[in-house]
């Protein structure tokens, strides 16, 4: 497509004051704020840098050289670096090397994580207020179609936010054609990434095959989509406001916990339940249904939160940073103490279980709570661990148990060990609990720890 052929879209051309007006919509005082511009060397980001410079704003530039296209990658860097040198703009660059462990697959995800980590590092180091990216209206349309195919709901259909967590996207109202026309009018040097012409990725396929067909159906398609996108964003904001009002109405706050009325939330629609609980990491419909049918004392875990079902309440507590479930070295405090005013407590470890077939299995353990020294913790295996596995006679080292059960090395790294306050192994999850602490009919207080699919 010839993006400079303005007859294919509105005769409107992007002007510098237009971007200034858009910035004023996003930031109260754009002239006094500081920015980090993500500049790849393409037309979009080079136009963005040119306009920011013309507006006299305080900004630096960040560039990632992924070393994926040989000399072309180096030439992209040179274009950005030369611009910054000429305009006396601070240039921050990250050149990818072997230490970055470039994956064979999922290149896009890897690249995204790498660049946003770099941008965050520079922003914090230089004490800059905002990160600014060059996403534009065509990107918004492509994202809409991708999210539509994923049944992403209104949040997905509303698309890329113009201001989100101090990331600004002031070019979102402007089309790719307008940006190219601006670059031509102002003689802005930029580089084309030829890999974007391939249909290897879903976004490129949508860009080259689907969007042109849609635009053939209506000469004002992109302009109409822009209006629809604004309406969807406003609708999303309104819905989120209503959701927050419902959450506030059914919430009780104290110093350490957030408590939701289980009974009041249960009366809300499935949509409202999902929208409220997903903010705390509980975003699976099946899991949310289990929360409302779970017995009192049941505990659920997300990446960042613990949820306790406590009679008519859902008690949410944020996990400490060191208790995140994606570390190979963390320890998780599972239960600080047992409430002996109740006869039984249940903890569901469904969200802790790793998605590996040989350990993603059901188990249902009952412990005599009076025999346990709290708090209970989850950790990975350590040298010297041993226990008295149920169904066996005598004592066994955990390492030998793994060998005898023919558990793979991969699974061993992801298996949780249940321990008490004295680091005694109470069970190897999900295989065997320690029989010495098992509950029985004579037990007055039962702690149930389980996983159900």
CSV table of C-alpha atoms in Angstrom, one decimal:
chain,number,residue,atom,x,y,z
A,1,UNK,CA,0.0,0.0,0.0
A,2,UNK,CA,1.2,3.5,-0.8
A,3,UNK,CA,0.7,5.3,2.5
A,4,UNK,CA,1.5,8.6,1.0
A,5,UNK,CA,-1.5,8.4,-1.3
A,6,UNK,CA,-3.8,10.5,0.8
A,7,UNK,CA,-6.8,10.1,-1.6
A,8,UNK,CA,-7.4,6.7,0.1
A,9,UNK,CA,-8.4,8.3,3.3
A,10,UNK,CA,-9.5,11.7,4.7
A,11,UNK,CA,-7.8,14.7,3.2
A,12,UNK,CA,-6.8,15.7,6.8
A,13,UNK,CA,-3.1,15.9,7.5
A,14,UNK,CA,-1.5,15.5,10.9
A,15,UNK,CA,-0.1,18.8,12.2
A,16,UNK,CA,2.2,19.6,15.2
A,17,UNK,CA,-0.5,21.5,17.1
A,18,UNK,CA,-2.8,18.4,16.8
A,19,UNK,CA,-0.4,16.3,18.8
A,20,UNK,CA,0.0,19.1,21.3
A,21,UNK,CA,-3.8,19.2,21.8
A,22,UNK,CA,-3.8,15.4,22.2
A,23,UNK,CA,-1.0,15.6,24.8
A,24,UNK,CA,-3.0,18.2,26.7
A,25,UNK,CA,-5.9,15.8,26.8
A,26,UNK,CA,-3.6,13.2,28.4
A,27,UNK,CA,-1.4,15.2,30.7
A,28,UNK,CA,-2.5,18.2,32.8
A,29,UNK,CA,0.8,20.2,32.2
A,30,UNK,CA,2.7,18.7,29.2
A,31,UNK,CA,5.2,21.5,29.1
A,32,UNK,CA,6.5,20.8,32.6
A,33,UNK,CA,6.5,17.0,32.4
A,34,UNK,CA,9.4,14.8,31.3
A,35,UNK,CA,9.2,12.0,28.8
A,36,UNK,CA,11.1,8.9,27.6
A,37,UNK,CA,10.2,8.3,23.9
A,38,UNK,CA,10.5,4.7,22.6
A,39,UNK,CA,12.0,5.2,19.1
A,40,UNK,CA,12.6,2.3,16.8
A,41,UNK,CA,13.6,4.3,13.7
A,42,UNK,CA,10.3,3.7,11.8
A,43,UNK,CA,8.1,6.5,10.5
A,44,UNK,CA,5.8,6.5,13.5
A,45,UNK,CA,8.3,6.9,16.2
A,46,UNK,CA,10.6,9.3,14.2
A,47,UNK,CA,7.6,11.5,13.5
A,48,UNK,CA,6.8,11.4,17.2
A,49,UNK,CA,10.3,12.4,18.2
A,50,UNK,CA,10.3,15.2,15.5
A,51,UNK,CA,7.1,16.7,16.9
A,52,UNK,CA,8.2,16.4,20.6
A,53,UNK,CA,11.4,18.3,19.6
A,54,UNK,CA,9.4,21.0,17.7
A,55,UNK,CA,7.2,21.5,20.8
A,56,UNK,CA,10.2,22.0,22.9
A,57,UNK,CA,9.3,19.3,25.4
A,58,UNK,CA,11.8,17.8,27.8
A,59,UNK,CA,12.4,14.2,26.7
A,60,UNK,CA,15.0,11.5,26.1
A,61,UNK,CA,15.0,8.7,23.6
A,62,UNK,CA,15.3,5.0,24.1
A,63,UNK,CA,16.1,2.5,21.4
A,64,UNK,CA,16.4,-1.3,21.4
A,65,UNK,CA,18.7,-3.0,18.9
A,66,UNK,CA,17.5,-6.6,18.8
A,67,UNK,CA,20.3,-7.7,16.4
A,68,UNK,CA,17.6,-9.8,14.6
A,69,UNK,CA,18.1,-8.3,11.1
A,70,UNK,CA,21.9,-8.0,10.8
A,71,UNK,CA,23.0,-4.7,9.2
A,72,UNK,CA,19.4,-3.4,9.0
A,73,UNK,CA,19.2,-3.5,12.8
A,74,UNK,CA,22.4,-1.4,13.0
A,75,UNK,CA,21.1,1.1,10.4
A,76,UNK,CA,17.9,1.5,12.4
A,77,UNK,CA,19.9,2.4,15.4
A,78,UNK,CA,22.1,4.8,13.4
A,79,UNK,CA,19.0,6.7,12.1
A,80,UNK,CA,17.8,7.3,15.7
A,81,UNK,CA,21.2,8.0,17.1
A,82,UNK,CA,22.0,10.6,14.3
A,83,UNK,CA,18.7,12.3,14.9
A,84,UNK,CA,19.4,12.6,18.7
A,85,UNK,CA,22.9,13.8,18.1
A,86,UNK,CA,21.8,16.5,15.6
A,87,UNK,CA,19.0,17.7,18.0
A,88,UNK,CA,21.1,17.3,21.2
A,89,UNK,CA,18.8,14.8,22.7
A,90,UNK,CA,20.0,12.1,25.2
A,91,UNK,CA,20.1,8.8,23.5
A,92,UNK,CA,19.7,5.5,25.5
A,93,UNK,CA,20.3,2.3,23.7
A,94,UNK,CA,20.2,-1.4,24.6
A,95,UNK,CA,22.0,-3.8,22.3
A,96,UNK,CA,20.8,-7.4,22.6
A,97,UNK,CA,23.6,-9.9,23.3
A,98,UNK,CA,23.9,-13.6,24.0
A,99,UNK,CA,23.2,-13.1,27.7
A,100,UNK,CA,19.6,-12.1,26.8
A,101,UNK,CA,18.8,-15.7,25.8
A,102,UNK,CA,16.9,-15.0,22.7
A,103,UNK,CA,14.2,-17.8,22.4
A,104,UNK,CA,13.7,-19.9,19.3
A,105,UNK,CA,9.9,-19.3,19.6
A,106,UNK,CA,7.8,-16.5,21.1
A,107,UNK,CA,10.2,-13.8,19.7
A,108,UNK,CA,7.5,-11.1,19.9
A,109,UNK,CA,6.7,-11.8,23.6
A,110,UNK,CA,10.4,-11.9,24.5
A,111,UNK,CA,11.2,-8.7,22.6
A,112,UNK,CA,8.2,-6.9,24.3
A,113,UNK,CA,9.3,-7.9,27.8
A,114,UNK,CA,12.9,-6.9,27.1
A,115,UNK,CA,12.1,-3.5,25.8
A,116,UNK,CA,9.6,-2.6,28.5
A,117,UNK,CA,12.1,-3.7,31.2
A,118,UNK,CA,14.7,-1.4,29.6
A,119,UNK,CA,12.2,1.5,29.3
A,120,UNK,CA,11.3,1.1,33.0
A,121,UNK,CA,15.0,1.0,34.0
A,122,UNK,CA,15.7,4.2,32.1
A,123,UNK,CA,12.6,6.0,33.4
A,124,UNK,CA,13.5,5.2,37.0
A,125,UNK,CA,17.2,6.0,36.6
A,126,UNK,CA,16.5,9.4,34.8
A,127,UNK,CA,13.4,10.2,36.9
A,128,UNK,CA,11.2,10.7,33.9
A,129,UNK,CA,7.5,11.1,34.3
A,130,UNK,CA,6.1,9.3,31.3
A,131,UNK,CA,7.0,6.6,28.7
A,132,UNK,CA,5.7,7.6,25.2
A,133,UNK,CA,5.1,5.1,22.4
A,134,UNK,CA,4.1,5.7,18.8
A,135,UNK,CA,1.0,3.5,18.5
A,136,UNK,CA,-1.5,4.9,16.0
A,137,UNK,CA,-5.0,4.4,14.7
A,138,UNK,CA,-4.1,1.5,12.4
A,139,UNK,CA,-2.5,-0.3,15.4
A,140,UNK,CA,-5.7,0.3,17.3
A,141,UNK,CA,-7.8,-1.4,14.5
A,142,UNK,CA,-5.5,-4.4,14.3
A,143,UNK,CA,-5.6,-4.8,18.1
A,144,UNK,CA,-9.4,-4.6,18.0
A,145,UNK,CA,-9.6,-7.4,15.5
A,146,UNK,CA,-7.1,-9.6,17.4
A,147,UNK,CA,-9.1,-9.1,20.6
A,148,UNK,CA,-12.4,-9.7,18.8
A,149,UNK,CA,-11.0,-13.1,17.8
A,150,UNK,CA,-10.1,-13.9,21.4
A,151,UNK,CA,-13.5,-13.0,22.9
A,152,UNK,CA,-11.7,-10.4,25.0
A,153,UNK,CA,-14.8,-8.6,26.1
A,154,UNK,CA,-15.3,-4.9,26.3
A,155,UNK,CA,-11.9,-4.2,27.8
A,156,UNK,CA,-10.2,-5.8,24.9
A,157,UNK,CA,-12.5,-4.2,22.3
A,158,UNK,CA,-11.8,-0.8,23.8
A,159,UNK,CA,-8.3,-1.4,22.5
A,160,UNK,CA,-5.0,0.3,23.5
A,161,UNK,CA,-5.5,3.0,26.1
A,162,UNK,CA,-4.1,6.4,25.4
A,163,UNK,CA,-2.9,6.9,28.9
A,164,UNK,CA,-2.2,3.8,31.0
A,165,UNK,CA,0.1,3.5,34.0
A,166,UNK,CA,2.2,6.5,32.9
A,167,UNK,CA,2.5,5.2,29.3
A,168,UNK,CA,1.3,7.8,26.8
A,169,UNK,CA,0.2,7.0,23.2
A,170,UNK,CA,-0.6,10.5,21.8
A,171,UNK,CA,-0.6,9.2,18.1
A,172,UNK,CA,-3.6,6.9,18.6
A,173,UNK,CA,-6.1,9.2,17.0
A,174,UNK,CA,-4.0,9.5,13.8
A,175,UNK,CA,-3.7,7.0,10.9
A,176,UNK,CA,-0.6,5.5,9.5
A,177,UNK,CA,-1.3,7.4,6.3
A,178,UNK,CA,-1.3,10.8,8.1
A,179,UNK,CA,1.9,9.9,9.8
A,180,UNK,CA,3.6,9.0,6.5
A,181,UNK,CA,2.3,12.2,4.9
A,182,UNK,CA,3.7,14.2,7.8
A,183,UNK,CA,7.1,12.5,7.4
A,184,UNK,CA,7.1,13.3,3.7
A,185,UNK,CA,6.1,16.9,4.2
A,186,UNK,CA,8.8,17.5,6.8
A,187,UNK,CA,11.5,15.4,5.2
A,188,UNK,CA,11.9,13.2,8.2
A,189,UNK,CA,14.3,10.3,7.7
A,190,UNK,CA,13.1,6.9,8.9
A,191,UNK,CA,13.6,3.2,8.2
A,192,UNK,CA,11.2,0.6,7.0
A,193,UNK,CA,11.3,-2.8,8.8
A,194,UNK,CA,10.8,-5.2,5.9
A,195,UNK,CA,9.9,-8.0,8.2
A,196,UNK,CA,6.6,-6.2,8.8
A,197,UNK,CA,5.7,-7.0,5.2
A,198,UNK,CA,5.6,-10.7,5.9
A,199,UNK,CA,2.6,-12.6,7.2
A,200,UNK,CA,4.5,-14.7,9.7
A,201,UNK,CA,2.6,-13.1,12.7
A,202,UNK,CA,-1.1,-12.7,13.2
A,203,UNK,CA,-0.9,-8.9,13.4
A,204,UNK,CA,0.9,-8.7,10.0
A,205,UNK,CA,-1.7,-11.1,8.5
A,206,UNK,CA,-4.5,-8.8,9.7
A,207,UNK,CA,-2.6,-5.7,8.5
A,208,UNK,CA,-2.0,-7.0,5.0
A,209,UNK,CA,-5.0,-9.2,4.3
A,210,UNK,CA,-8.0,-8.3,6.5
A,211,UNK,CA,-7.8,-4.6,7.1
A,212,UNK,CA,-7.5,-3.7,3.3
A,213,UNK,CA,-10.7,-5.8,2.6
A,214,UNK,CA,-12.5,-4.0,5.4
A,215,UNK,CA,-11.5,-0.6,4.1
A,216,UNK,CA,-12.7,-1.5,0.6
A,217,UNK,CA,-16.2,-1.9,2.0
A,218,UNK,CA,-16.4,1.8,3.1
A,219,UNK,CA,-14.2,4.7,2.1
A,220,UNK,CA,-14.6,6.1,5.6
A,221,UNK,CA,-14.1,2.8,7.4
A,222,UNK,CA,-11.0,4.0,9.4
A,223,UNK,CA,-12.6,7.3,10.4
A,224,UNK,CA,-15.8,5.4,11.5
A,225,UNK,CA,-13.7,2.9,13.5
A,226,UNK,CA,-12.0,5.8,15.2
A,227,UNK,CA,-15.4,7.1,16.4
A,228,UNK,CA,-16.5,3.6,17.5
A,229,UNK,CA,-13.2,3.2,19.4
A,230,UNK,CA,-13.9,6.4,21.3
A,231,UNK,CA,-17.5,5.1,22.1
A,232,UNK,CA,-16.1,1.8,23.3
A,233,UNK,CA,-13.5,3.4,25.5
A,234,UNK,CA,-16.2,5.6,27.1
A,235,UNK,CA,-18.4,2.6,27.6
A,236,UNK,CA,-15.6,0.7,29.2
A,237,UNK,CA,-14.9,3.6,31.6
A,238,UNK,CA,-18.6,3.8,32.5
A,239,UNK,CA,-18.8,0.1,33.2
A,240,UNK,CA,-15.6,0.1,35.3
A,241,UNK,CA,-17.0,3.0,37.3
A,242,UNK,CA,-20.2,1.0,38.0
A,243,UNK,CA,-18.2,-2.1,38.9
A,244,UNK,CA,-16.1,-0.1,41.3
A,245,UNK,CA,-19.3,1.4,42.9
A,246,UNK,CA,-20.6,-2.2,43.4
A,247,UNK,CA,-17.3,-3.3,44.9
A,248,UNK,CA,-17.2,-0.3,47.2
A,249,UNK,CA,-20.8,-1.1,48.3
A,250,UNK,CA,-20.0,-4.7,49.3
A,251,UNK,CA,-16.5,-4.1,50.7
A,252,UNK,CA,-15.3,-3.8,54.2
A,253,UNK,CA,-11.7,-2.6,54.7
A,254,UNK,CA,-9.3,-3.0,57.6
A,255,UNK,CA,-5.6,-2.6,58.0
A,256,UNK,CA,-4.5,-5.9,56.6
A,257,UNK,CA,-7.3,-7.3,54.6
A,258,UNK,CA,-10.0,-6.5,52.1
A,259,UNK,CA,-13.3,-8.2,52.8
A,260,UNK,CA,-16.1,-8.6,50.3
A,261,UNK,CA,-19.6,-9.7,51.3
A,262,UNK,CA,-19.9,-13.1,49.7
A,263,UNK,CA,-23.7,-13.1,49.9
A,264,UNK,CA,-24.0,-9.7,48.2
A,265,UNK,CA,-21.5,-10.6,45.5
A,266,UNK,CA,-23.2,-13.9,44.9
A,267,UNK,CA,-26.4,-12.0,44.0
A,268,UNK,CA,-24.6,-10.1,41.2
A,269,UNK,CA,-24.3,-11.3,37.6
A,270,UNK,CA,-21.5,-13.6,36.5
A,271,UNK,CA,-20.0,-10.6,34.6
A,272,UNK,CA,-19.8,-8.5,37.8
A,273,UNK,CA,-18.3,-11.3,39.8
A,274,UNK,CA,-15.7,-11.8,37.1
A,275,UNK,CA,-14.8,-8.2,36.8
A,276,UNK,CA,-14.4,-7.7,40.6
A,277,UNK,CA,-12.4,-10.9,41.3
A,278,UNK,CA,-10.2,-10.7,38.2
A,279,UNK,CA,-8.5,-7.6,39.7
A,280,UNK,CA,-7.1,-9.9,42.4
A,281,UNK,CA,-5.9,-12.5,39.9
A,282,UNK,CA,-9.0,-14.8,40.0
A,283,UNK,CA,-9.8,-14.8,36.3
A,284,UNK,CA,-11.0,-18.3,35.5
A,285,UNK,CA,-14.7,-18.8,35.3
A,286,UNK,CA,-14.5,-22.3,36.7
A,287,UNK,CA,-12.4,-21.1,39.6
A,288,UNK,CA,-14.8,-18.3,40.5
A,289,UNK,CA,-17.7,-20.7,40.5
A,290,UNK,CA,-15.8,-22.9,43.0
A,291,UNK,CA,-15.2,-19.9,45.3
A,292,UNK,CA,-18.9,-19.4,45.8
A,293,UNK,CA,-19.6,-23.1,46.5
A,294,UNK,CA,-16.5,-23.7,48.6
A,295,UNK,CA,-16.9,-24.7,52.3
A,296,UNK,CA,-16.1,-22.2,55.0
A,297,UNK,CA,-12.3,-22.0,55.7
A,298,UNK,CA,-11.4,-22.8,52.1
A,299,UNK,CA,-8.4,-20.8,50.7
A,300,UNK,CA,-7.6,-20.0,47.1
A,301,UNK,CA,-4.5,-18.5,45.7
A,302,UNK,CA,-3.8,-16.3,42.7
A,303,UNK,CA,-0.3,-15.0,41.8
A,304,UNK,CA,-0.6,-12.0,44.1
A,305,UNK,CA,-3.5,-12.7,46.5
A,306,UNK,CA,-4.9,-15.2,49.0
A,307,UNK,CA,-8.7,-15.5,49.2
A,308,UNK,CA,-10.2,-17.0,52.3
A,309,UNK,CA,-13.9,-18.1,52.3
A,310,UNK,CA,-15.1,-17.2,55.8
A,311,UNK,CA,-18.8,-17.8,56.2
A,312,UNK,CA,-20.5,-14.8,54.5
A,313,UNK,CA,-17.3,-13.1,53.6
A,314,UNK,CA,-14.4,-13.4,51.0
A,315,UNK,CA,-11.2,-12.2,52.7
A,316,UNK,CA,-8.5,-11.0,50.3
A,317,UNK,CA,-4.9,-10.6,51.5
A,318,UNK,CA,-2.0,-9.5,49.2
A,319,UNK,CA,0.9,-11.9,49.3
A,320,UNK,CA,4.3,-10.6,50.1
A,321,UNK,CA,6.6,-10.0,47.1
A,322,UNK,CA,8.8,-12.9,48.2
A,323,UNK,CA,5.8,-15.2,48.1
A,324,UNK,CA,5.1,-14.9,44.3
A,325,UNK,CA,4.4,-18.3,42.8
A,326,UNK,CA,6.8,-18.0,39.8
A,327,UNK,CA,10.1,-18.2,41.7
A,328,UNK,CA,12.0,-21.4,42.2
A,329,UNK,CA,13.3,-20.3,45.6
A,330,UNK,CA,10.3,-18.8,47.4
A,331,UNK,CA,8.6,-20.0,50.5
A,332,UNK,CA,4.8,-19.4,50.8
A,333,UNK,CA,3.2,-19.0,54.2
A,334,UNK,CA,0.1,-21.1,53.7
A,335,UNK,CA,-1.6,-20.7,57.1
A,336,UNK,CA,-0.3,-18.6,60.0
A,337,UNK,CA,-2.4,-20.4,62.7
A,338,UNK,CA,-5.4,-22.6,63.1
A,339,UNK,CA,-8.6,-21.1,64.4
A,340,UNK,CA,-9.6,-23.6,67.1
A,341,UNK,CA,-13.0,-22.1,67.5
A,342,UNK,CA,-13.8,-24.0,64.3
A,343,UNK,CA,-13.6,-27.8,63.9
A,344,UNK,CA,-12.3,-27.8,60.3
A,345,UNK,CA,-10.5,-25.6,57.8
A,346,UNK,CA,-9.9,-26.3,54.1
A,347,UNK,CA,-7.2,-25.0,51.8
A,348,UNK,CA,-7.5,-25.5,48.0
A,349,UNK,CA,-4.1,-25.5,46.3
A,350,UNK,CA,-5.5,-25.6,42.8
A,351,UNK,CA,-3.8,-22.3,41.8
A,352,UNK,CA,-0.4,-23.4,43.2
A,353,UNK,CA,-0.3,-26.6,41.2
A,354,UNK,CA,1.9,-26.4,38.1
A,355,UNK,CA,0.5,-27.3,34.7
A,356,UNK,CA,2.6,-30.5,34.2
A,357,UNK,CA,0.6,-33.6,33.7
A,358,UNK,CA,2.5,-35.8,36.2
A,359,UNK,CA,1.9,-33.4,39.1
A,360,UNK,CA,-1.4,-31.8,38.0
A,361,UNK,CA,-3.4,-34.5,39.9
A,362,UNK,CA,-6.1,-34.5,42.6
A,363,UNK,CA,-5.3,-35.1,46.2
A,364,UNK,CA,-7.3,-34.8,49.4
A,365,UNK,CA,-5.3,-34.8,52.7
A,366,UNK,CA,-6.7,-34.5,56.3
A,367,UNK,CA,-4.4,-33.4,59.1
A,368,UNK,CA,-4.9,-33.4,62.8
A,369,UNK,CA,-4.6,-29.7,63.5
A,370,UNK,CA,-3.5,-30.2,67.1
A,371,UNK,CA,-0.4,-32.1,66.0
A,372,UNK,CA,0.8,-29.4,63.7
A,373,UNK,CA,3.2,-26.6,64.7
A,374,UNK,CA,2.0,-23.5,62.8
A,375,UNK,CA,2.6,-21.6,60.6
A,376,UNK,CA,2.4,-23.9,57.7
A,377,UNK,CA,4.6,-23.2,54.7
A,378,UNK,CA,5.2,-24.3,51.1
A,379,UNK,CA,8.7,-24.5,49.7
A,380,UNK,CA,10.7,-26.4,47.2
A,381,UNK,CA,12.8,-29.6,48.1
A,382,UNK,CA,15.9,-29.1,50.1
A,383,UNK,CA,18.9,-31.5,50.7
A,384,UNK,CA,18.2,-33.8,53.6
A,385,UNK,CA,14.4,-33.6,53.5
A,386,UNK,CA,12.7,-36.7,54.8
A,387,UNK,CA,9.2,-37.8,55.9
A,388,UNK,CA,7.0,-40.8,56.8
A,389,UNK,CA,4.9,-41.2,53.7
A,390,UNK,CA,1.4,-42.6,54.1
A,391,UNK,CA,1.0,-46.1,52.7
A,392,UNK,CA,4.7,-46.9,53.5
A,393,UNK,CA,6.4,-48.2,56.5
A,394,UNK,CA,9.2,-46.3,58.0
A,395,UNK,CA,11.0,-43.1,57.0
A,396,UNK,CA,12.1,-42.1,53.5
A,397,UNK,CA,14.3,-39.3,52.1
A,398,UNK,CA,12.3,-37.1,49.7
A,399,UNK,CA,15.0,-37.5,47.1
A,400,UNK,CA,14.7,-41.3,47.3
A,401,UNK,CA,10.9,-41.0,47.2
A,402,UNK,CA,11.3,-39.1,43.9
A,403,UNK,CA,13.5,-41.8,42.5
A,404,UNK,CA,11.3,-44.6,43.6
A,405,UNK,CA,8.2,-42.9,42.1
A,406,UNK,CA,10.1,-42.2,38.9
A,407,UNK,CA,9.3,-38.5,39.0
A,408,UNK,CA,11.1,-36.5,36.3
A,409,UNK,CA,13.6,-33.9,37.1
A,410,UNK,CA,11.3,-31.2,35.6
A,411,UNK,CA,8.5,-32.2,37.9
A,412,UNK,CA,10.8,-32.3,40.9
A,413,UNK,CA,11.7,-28.6,40.4
A,414,UNK,CA,8.0,-27.7,40.5
A,415,UNK,CA,6.8,-29.9,43.4
A,416,UNK,CA,5.9,-28.2,46.6
A,417,UNK,CA,7.0,-29.5,50.0
A,418,UNK,CA,4.5,-28.8,52.9
A,419,UNK,CA,6.3,-28.0,56.1
A,420,UNK,CA,5.6,-26.8,59.7
A,421,UNK,CA,7.3,-24.0,61.7
A,422,UNK,CA,10.2,-26.3,62.5
A,423,UNK,CA,10.7,-27.2,58.9
A,424,UNK,CA,9.3,-30.8,59.4
A,425,UNK,CA,8.0,-32.2,56.1
A,426,UNK,CA,4.3,-32.8,56.4
A,427,UNK,CA,3.8,-33.9,52.8
A,428,UNK,CA,5.1,-34.0,49.2
A,429,UNK,CA,2.4,-32.3,47.2
A,430,UNK,CA,0.5,-33.9,45.5
A,431,UNK,CA,1.8,-37.4,46.2
A,432,UNK,CA,2.0,-38.3,49.9
A,433,UNK,CA,1.4,-36.7,53.2
A,434,UNK,CA,3.3,-37.6,56.4
A,435,UNK,CA,1.2,-40.3,58.1
A,436,UNK,CA,2.2,-39.1,61.6
A,437,UNK,CA,0.1,-36.0,61.2
A,438,UNK,CA,-2.9,-37.5,59.5
A,439,UNK,CA,-6.3,-36.8,60.8
A,440,UNK,CA,-8.6,-39.6,62.0
A,441,UNK,CA,-12.1,-40.0,63.5
A,442,UNK,CA,-10.6,-39.2,66.9
A,443,UNK,CA,-9.2,-35.9,65.7
A,444,UNK,CA,-11.1,-32.9,67.2
A,445,UNK,CA,-9.8,-30.4,64.7
A,446,UNK,CA,-9.2,-31.2,61.0
A,447,UNK,CA,-7.1,-29.3,58.5
A,448,UNK,CA,-8.0,-30.3,55.0
A,449,UNK,CA,-5.5,-29.5,52.2
A,450,UNK,CA,-6.6,-30.5,48.7
A,451,UNK,CA,-6.5,-30.0,44.9
A,452,UNK,CA,-9.5,-30.7,42.7
A,453,UNK,CA,-9.7,-30.3,38.9
